[in-house]
Short mmCIF file of C-alpha atoms and ligand atoms in Angstrom, two decimals:
data_model
loop_
_atom_site.label_atom_id
_atom_site.label_comp_id
_atom_site.label_asym_id
_atom_site.label_seq_id
_atom_site.Cartn_x
_atom_site.Cartn_y
_atom_site.Cartn_z
CA MET A 1 -32.52 -24.16 51.38
CA PHE A 2 -33.78 -27.46 52.66
CA GLU A 3 -32.59 -31.00 51.65
CA THR A 4 -34.75 -34.28 52.30
CA THR A 5 -32.25 -37.11 53.56
CA ARG A 6 -32.79 -40.47 55.41
CA TRP A 7 -32.49 -38.49 58.64
CA GLY A 8 -35.09 -36.12 57.97
CA VAL A 9 -35.12 -32.67 56.59
CA LEU A 10 -31.82 -30.94 56.90
CA LYS A 11 -30.95 -27.26 56.43
CA THR A 12 -28.19 -26.18 54.00
CA ALA A 13 -25.91 -23.23 53.77
CA PRO A 14 -26.49 -20.37 53.75
CA GLU A 15 -29.46 -20.81 56.27
CA ARG A 16 -27.08 -22.54 58.47
CA PRO A 17 -24.18 -20.25 58.63
CA ILE A 18 -20.85 -21.15 60.16
CA GLY A 19 -20.11 -17.77 60.97
CA LEU A 20 -17.47 -17.13 58.17
CA ASP A 21 -18.18 -13.32 58.69
CA SER A 22 -16.18 -13.57 62.03
CA ILE A 23 -12.89 -14.08 60.00
CA GLN A 24 -13.17 -10.33 59.08
CA ASP A 25 -13.04 -9.48 62.79
CA GLN A 26 -10.25 -11.91 63.47
CA VAL A 27 -8.33 -10.18 60.47
CA LYS A 28 -8.99 -6.78 61.93
CA GLN A 29 -7.90 -8.01 65.53
CA LYS A 30 -4.62 -9.34 64.04
CA LEU A 31 -3.97 -5.94 62.28
CA LEU A 32 -4.72 -3.95 65.52
CA ARG A 33 -2.28 -6.21 67.39
CA PHE A 34 0.52 -6.03 64.86
CA GLY A 35 -0.28 -3.13 62.58
CA LEU A 36 1.00 -3.04 58.99
CA THR A 37 4.07 -2.19 57.62
CA PHE A 38 4.29 -0.42 54.13
CA ASN A 39 7.49 0.40 52.48
CA ILE A 40 7.58 2.82 49.44
CA MET A 41 10.65 3.71 47.33
CA ILE A 42 10.89 7.10 45.24
CA VAL A 43 13.07 6.71 42.22
CA GLY A 44 13.63 8.87 39.16
CA SER A 45 15.97 11.48 37.36
CA SER A 46 17.43 14.40 39.48
CA GLY A 47 15.53 17.40 40.54
CA LEU A 48 12.12 16.12 39.77
CA GLY A 49 10.57 16.63 43.25
CA LYS A 50 11.18 13.08 44.67
CA SER A 51 12.29 14.33 48.25
CA THR A 52 9.39 16.69 48.15
CA MET A 53 6.95 14.09 47.24
CA MET A 54 8.21 12.20 50.06
CA ASN A 55 7.30 15.07 52.44
CA THR A 56 4.07 15.60 50.48
CA LEU A 57 2.88 12.05 51.26
CA PHE A 58 3.84 12.35 54.99
CA LYS A 59 2.59 15.79 55.53
CA SER A 60 -0.75 15.14 53.75
CA LYS A 61 -1.14 11.92 56.16
CA VAL A 62 0.94 12.51 59.17
CA ASN A 63 1.68 16.05 60.47
CA ARG A 64 -1.30 18.10 59.06
CA TRP A 65 -1.49 19.99 62.47
CA MET A 66 1.91 21.81 61.60
CA ALA A 67 -0.34 24.15 59.91
CA SER A 68 0.71 27.05 57.99
CA ASP A 69 4.00 27.87 59.31
CA THR A 70 5.96 27.66 56.25
CA SER A 71 8.43 30.46 56.62
CA GLN A 72 10.84 28.19 58.44
CA GLU A 73 10.76 25.40 55.86
CA PRO A 74 14.32 24.80 54.64
CA ILE A 75 14.90 24.31 51.13
CA ILE A 76 15.34 20.55 50.33
CA PRO A 77 19.03 19.80 49.20
CA PRO A 78 19.73 17.47 46.63
CA THR A 79 19.66 13.80 47.85
CA VAL A 80 23.11 12.18 47.99
CA GLU A 81 22.25 8.84 49.45
CA ILE A 82 19.53 6.17 49.72
CA LYS A 83 17.71 7.15 53.06
CA THR A 84 14.59 6.05 54.62
CA ILE A 85 12.35 8.02 56.75
CA SER A 86 9.38 6.32 58.82
CA HIS A 87 6.35 7.68 60.70
CA VAL A 88 3.50 5.51 62.24
CA ILE A 89 -0.09 6.64 61.27
CA GLU A 90 -2.89 5.59 63.43
CA GLU A 91 -6.58 5.39 62.27
CA LYS A 92 -9.37 3.65 63.98
CA ASN A 93 -6.85 1.82 66.30
CA ILE A 94 -5.10 0.34 63.13
CA ARG A 95 -1.53 1.18 63.10
CA LEU A 96 0.33 1.73 59.67
CA LYS A 97 4.20 1.98 59.82
CA LEU A 98 4.77 3.95 56.49
CA SER A 99 8.28 4.04 55.35
CA ILE A 100 9.57 6.13 52.33
CA THR A 101 13.04 5.64 50.83
CA ASP A 102 14.40 8.29 49.21
CA THR A 103 16.85 7.98 46.52
CA PRO A 104 19.60 10.22 44.70
CA GLY A 105 18.28 11.36 41.43
CA PHE A 106 20.18 9.89 38.33
CA GLY A 107 20.93 11.11 35.05
CA ASP A 108 23.13 14.01 36.20
CA HIS A 109 26.31 12.39 35.07
CA VAL A 110 27.81 12.35 31.44
CA ASN A 111 27.97 8.56 31.80
CA ASN A 112 24.50 7.15 33.24
CA VAL A 113 25.49 3.65 32.52
CA LYS A 114 23.78 1.22 35.17
CA CYS A 115 22.71 4.23 37.23
CA TRP A 116 19.93 1.81 38.37
CA GLU A 117 22.02 -0.88 39.86
CA PRO A 118 22.22 0.77 43.67
CA ILE A 119 18.51 0.89 43.56
CA ILE A 120 18.00 -2.84 42.20
CA LYS A 121 20.64 -3.76 44.76
CA TYR A 122 19.00 -2.05 47.52
CA ILE A 123 15.60 -3.67 46.79
CA ASN A 124 17.14 -7.24 46.63
CA ASP A 125 19.18 -6.63 49.75
CA GLN A 126 15.78 -6.25 51.63
CA TYR A 127 14.66 -9.55 49.98
CA GLN A 128 17.88 -11.11 51.17
CA HIS A 129 17.55 -9.81 54.52
CA TYR A 130 13.85 -11.27 55.03
CA LEU A 131 15.09 -14.57 53.39
CA SER A 132 17.89 -15.01 55.78
CA GLU A 133 15.41 -14.16 58.71
CA GLU A 134 13.15 -16.67 57.57
CA ARG A 135 15.52 -19.31 57.15
CA ARG A 136 16.83 -19.01 60.73
CA ILE A 137 16.19 -22.21 63.14
CA GLU A 138 15.08 -19.77 65.69
CA ARG A 139 12.91 -17.43 63.73
CA LYS A 140 11.24 -14.24 64.99
CA PRO A 141 7.53 -14.78 65.06
CA ARG A 142 7.22 -11.73 62.90
CA ILE A 143 10.09 -10.86 60.74
CA PRO A 144 10.46 -7.15 60.59
CA ASP A 145 9.59 -6.17 56.86
CA THR A 146 11.74 -3.86 54.94
CA ARG A 147 10.85 -5.09 51.66
CA ILE A 148 9.96 -2.40 49.02
CA HIS A 149 6.27 -2.73 48.32
CA CYS A 150 6.13 -0.21 45.69
CA VAL A 151 8.49 1.95 43.73
CA ILE A 152 7.19 5.51 42.49
CA TYR A 153 8.79 6.27 39.29
CA PHE A 154 9.12 9.80 38.42
CA ILE A 155 9.03 10.85 34.70
CA ALA A 156 10.19 14.33 33.78
CA PRO A 157 7.40 16.58 32.30
CA THR A 158 9.06 16.98 29.07
CA GLY A 159 5.84 16.65 27.04
CA HIS A 160 7.86 14.52 24.36
CA SER A 161 8.53 10.86 25.19
CA LEU A 162 10.10 8.58 27.58
CA ARG A 163 13.75 9.18 27.85
CA ALA A 164 16.15 6.23 27.29
CA ILE A 165 17.51 6.12 30.77
CA ASP A 166 13.86 5.69 32.10
CA VAL A 167 13.16 2.90 29.55
CA GLU A 168 16.37 1.06 30.77
CA CYS A 169 15.49 1.69 34.50
CA LEU A 170 11.86 0.73 34.20
CA LYS A 171 12.65 -2.42 32.19
CA ARG A 172 14.87 -3.61 35.15
CA LEU A 173 12.75 -2.29 37.97
CA VAL A 174 9.33 -4.07 36.82
CA LYS A 175 11.01 -7.46 37.05
CA VAL A 176 11.83 -6.99 40.67
CA VAL A 177 9.30 -4.67 42.19
CA ASN A 178 5.82 -3.18 41.96
CA VAL A 179 6.30 0.18 40.07
CA ILE A 180 3.61 2.99 39.68
CA PRO A 181 4.96 5.73 37.37
CA VAL A 182 4.06 9.26 37.74
CA ILE A 183 4.58 12.41 35.84
CA ALA A 184 6.46 14.79 37.87
CA LYS A 185 5.70 18.50 38.36
CA ALA A 186 2.62 18.13 36.45
CA ASP A 187 1.85 22.00 36.92
CA SER A 188 4.42 22.60 33.95
CA LEU A 189 1.88 20.99 31.55
CA THR A 190 -1.48 22.31 30.24
CA LEU A 191 -4.35 19.81 30.53
CA GLU A 192 -4.09 18.94 26.63
CA GLU A 193 -0.28 18.61 26.84
CA ARG A 194 -0.69 16.40 30.06
CA GLN A 195 -3.27 14.00 28.05
CA ALA A 196 -1.14 13.82 25.01
CA PHE A 197 2.16 13.05 27.13
CA LYS A 198 0.36 10.30 28.85
CA ASN A 199 -0.69 8.70 25.60
CA ARG A 200 2.71 8.85 24.21
CA ILE A 201 4.28 7.46 27.49
CA ARG A 202 1.77 4.66 27.45
CA ASN A 203 2.85 3.90 23.89
CA ASP A 204 6.43 3.95 24.89
CA PHE A 205 5.80 1.50 27.51
CA GLU A 206 4.05 -0.79 24.99
CA ARG A 207 6.89 -0.34 22.57
CA ASN A 208 9.54 -1.11 25.01
CA GLY A 209 7.96 -4.16 26.70
CA ILE A 210 7.28 -2.52 30.00
CA SER A 211 3.79 -4.25 30.57
CA LYS A 212 4.37 -5.35 34.00
CA LEU A 213 3.63 -2.07 35.77
CA TYR A 214 1.25 -1.87 38.92
CA PRO A 215 -1.69 -2.76 38.88
CA MET A 216 -1.59 -6.03 37.08
CA LEU A 217 -4.36 -7.28 35.07
CA HIS A 218 -4.52 -11.07 35.62
CA LYS A 219 -7.17 -13.79 35.51
CA GLY A 220 -7.24 -14.25 39.18
CA LEU A 221 -9.07 -10.95 39.53
CA GLU A 222 -12.75 -10.67 40.29
CA GLU A 223 -14.61 -8.89 37.27
CA ASP A 224 -15.03 -5.58 39.31
CA GLU A 225 -11.45 -5.54 40.42
CA PHE A 226 -10.38 -6.22 37.06
CA GLN A 227 -12.46 -3.35 35.67
CA LYS A 228 -11.11 -0.90 38.44
CA ASN A 229 -7.51 -1.90 37.66
CA LYS A 230 -8.11 -1.37 34.01
CA ALA A 231 -9.37 2.16 34.72
CA ILE A 232 -6.26 2.91 36.75
CA LYS A 233 -3.84 1.56 33.97
CA ASN A 234 -5.72 3.91 31.60
CA GLN A 235 -4.94 6.90 33.80
CA LEU A 236 -1.24 5.95 34.18
CA PRO A 237 1.09 7.63 34.84
CA PHE A 238 -0.58 9.73 37.39
CA ALA A 239 0.17 13.56 36.82
CA VAL A 240 1.19 14.97 40.35
CA VAL A 241 2.29 18.10 41.94
CA GLY A 242 4.16 18.00 45.37
CA SER A 243 4.62 20.46 47.95
CA ASP A 244 5.81 20.50 51.47
CA GLN A 245 4.41 23.97 52.29
CA PHE A 246 0.99 24.59 53.87
CA MET A 247 -0.81 27.64 52.45
CA SER A 248 -3.86 29.10 54.13
CA ILE A 249 -6.96 28.70 51.47
CA LYS A 250 -10.28 30.24 52.76
CA GLY A 251 -8.78 29.80 56.39
CA THR A 252 -7.71 26.29 55.86
CA PRO A 253 -4.12 25.24 55.90
CA VAL A 254 -3.60 23.15 52.60
CA LEU A 255 -0.70 21.74 50.74
CA ALA A 256 0.00 24.01 47.77
CA ARG A 257 2.39 25.49 45.35
CA LYS A 258 2.24 29.30 44.40
CA THR A 259 3.04 29.97 40.76
CA ARG A 260 2.69 32.94 38.70
CA TRP A 261 -0.63 31.98 37.55
CA GLY A 262 -2.20 31.09 40.87
CA THR A 263 -2.07 28.53 43.83
CA ILE A 264 -2.11 24.81 42.88
CA GLU A 265 -3.61 22.93 45.78
CA VAL A 266 -1.87 19.43 46.03
CA GLU A 267 -4.80 17.64 47.20
CA ASN A 268 -7.54 19.22 44.97
CA PRO A 269 -8.41 16.61 42.06
CA SER A 270 -9.27 19.09 39.82
CA HIS A 271 -5.70 20.64 40.20
CA ASN A 272 -3.60 17.48 39.83
CA GLU A 273 -3.98 13.84 40.12
CA PHE A 274 -2.06 13.47 43.54
CA PRO A 275 -5.40 12.63 45.42
CA GLN A 276 -6.17 9.78 43.09
CA PHE A 277 -2.51 8.64 43.16
CA ARG A 278 -2.35 8.81 47.03
CA ASP A 279 -5.87 7.16 47.47
CA MET A 280 -4.78 3.94 45.27
CA LEU A 281 -1.23 3.92 47.04
CA LEU A 282 -2.40 4.19 50.80
CA ARG A 283 -6.09 3.19 50.68
CA THR A 284 -7.55 1.06 47.93
CA HIS A 285 -4.37 -1.03 46.73
CA LEU A 286 -2.25 -0.91 49.88
CA HIS A 287 -2.73 -4.47 51.01
CA ASP A 288 -2.51 -5.68 47.34
CA LEU A 289 0.64 -4.03 46.98
CA ILE A 290 2.12 -5.91 50.05
CA ASP A 291 0.56 -9.07 48.85
CA THR A 292 1.92 -8.83 45.43
CA THR A 293 5.48 -7.99 47.00
CA ALA A 294 5.17 -11.29 48.95
CA GLU A 295 3.80 -13.54 46.61
CA VAL A 296 5.19 -12.40 43.40
CA TYR A 297 8.48 -10.47 43.62
CA TYR A 298 9.75 -11.87 46.80
CA GLU A 299 8.85 -15.42 45.91
CA HIS A 300 10.55 -14.91 42.60
CA TYR A 301 13.63 -13.77 44.55
CA ARG A 302 13.49 -16.71 47.26
CA ARG A 303 12.97 -19.32 44.56
CA ASN A 304 16.04 -18.24 42.46
CA GLN A 305 18.22 -17.91 45.50
CA LEU A 306 17.29 -21.57 46.96
CA GLN A 307 17.72 -22.87 43.52
CA LEU A 308 21.33 -21.22 43.45
CA VAL A 309 22.13 -22.83 46.78
CA GLN A 310 20.76 -26.15 45.45
CA ASP A 311 22.82 -26.26 42.57
CA GLY A 312 25.86 -25.03 44.29
CA ASP A 313 25.44 -28.23 46.59
CA SER A 314 24.77 -30.73 43.79
N1 GTP B 1 6.82 23.18 39.88
C1 GTP B 1 6.94 22.25 40.61
N2 GTP B 1 8.25 22.22 41.16
C2 GTP B 1 8.35 21.30 42.24
C3 GTP B 1 7.30 20.12 42.31
N3 GTP B 1 7.92 19.32 43.44
C4 GTP B 1 8.94 19.76 43.71
N4 GTP B 1 9.36 20.97 42.82
C5 GTP B 1 10.60 21.60 43.24
O1 GTP B 1 11.63 21.19 42.43
C6 GTP B 1 12.94 21.18 42.98
C7 GTP B 1 13.61 20.05 43.44
O2 GTP B 1 12.91 19.23 44.26
P1 GTP B 1 13.42 17.96 45.07
O3 GTP B 1 12.33 17.45 45.81
O4 GTP B 1 14.63 18.24 45.85
O5 GTP B 1 13.68 17.04 43.98
P2 GTP B 1 14.59 15.55 43.83
O6 GTP B 1 13.93 14.85 42.96
O7 GTP B 1 14.56 15.13 45.19
O8 GTP B 1 15.98 16.17 43.52
P3 GTP B 1 17.28 15.12 43.65
O9 GTP B 1 17.34 14.79 45.17
O10 GTP B 1 18.53 15.97 43.46
O11 GTP B 1 17.23 14.15 42.70
C8 GTP B 1 12.59 22.25 44.31
O12 GTP B 1 12.83 23.45 44.10
C9 GTP B 1 11.05 21.76 44.56
O13 GTP B 1 10.43 22.82 45.23
C10 GTP B 1 6.25 20.08 41.55
O14 GTP B 1 5.29 19.44 41.80
N5 GTP B 1 6.02 21.32 40.72
MG1 MG B 2 15.97 14.47 46.53
#
């Protein structure tokens, strides 16, 4: 495009680019230098396969070369305390430090009142830790990030509706963190049951005001992002199957579960929705989950804390 001025004919953008595309390279350089930190937490009732899912996520990404020696696999004991395991994944020179925090299942006790409290406390403690670091006079150039970027919430495959304990827990979690719900042990449902259960759960979310599940549909999104997120929302909760055992399928070791009716391959999209779920979590929405944590949930926490301090001073 040309523009005639007092000084002659001037070329205007985009013919005279200023090289904005180099920003992409700069961002990549920064990623190469510092790497990314991504923290996931797995929450839900006891015995739904949370610890297995932690191993599934790691094994499907980290140590595939462990191949099919499954005979030595120990049986996973019930989780009794909040515990974090980290691995560094390296792909095309970009380092991702993936941490997964496993939590004890709740709902075992006669009295389940406030069973979500240790989980909410853990999430807030990480925000507090970050805030304290940020407020130091001598700050670290890069504050170690232990903030939880996403909670994977496990729902029992009852086929009925959302349990009261899940409603109570989810209502509180969505106020402080990104939450992605999944239906656990989806191999126990037929395809029709799975779809009917999903519809029922989505109705339960709506009826109970649990609308802030991830991904959010807000006005700041581009049209195509909005449509993609809408499609994901319509697929929630992902119906997943977990396994930390490799089995040989046509000579290739794959994560799978053997049932009486055959072998369910964890990473086969026609067998369950783990592949779509993992794709969203670790590929298409990873950065957005990190940004949303910083810009929405941590920001909310930070503001409240600083307000409390200010109110205390006045
Ligand atoms: N059918 C089926 N069983 C599963 C699946 N995932 C895990 N399991 C089994 O469920 C049992 C409990 O698994 P865990 O991973 O220990 O469950 P958890 O939720 O961590 O249990 P707690 O720590 O006690 O809350 C184990 O026998 C697993 O092999 C699944 O997707 N389908
Ligand atoms: Mg466990």
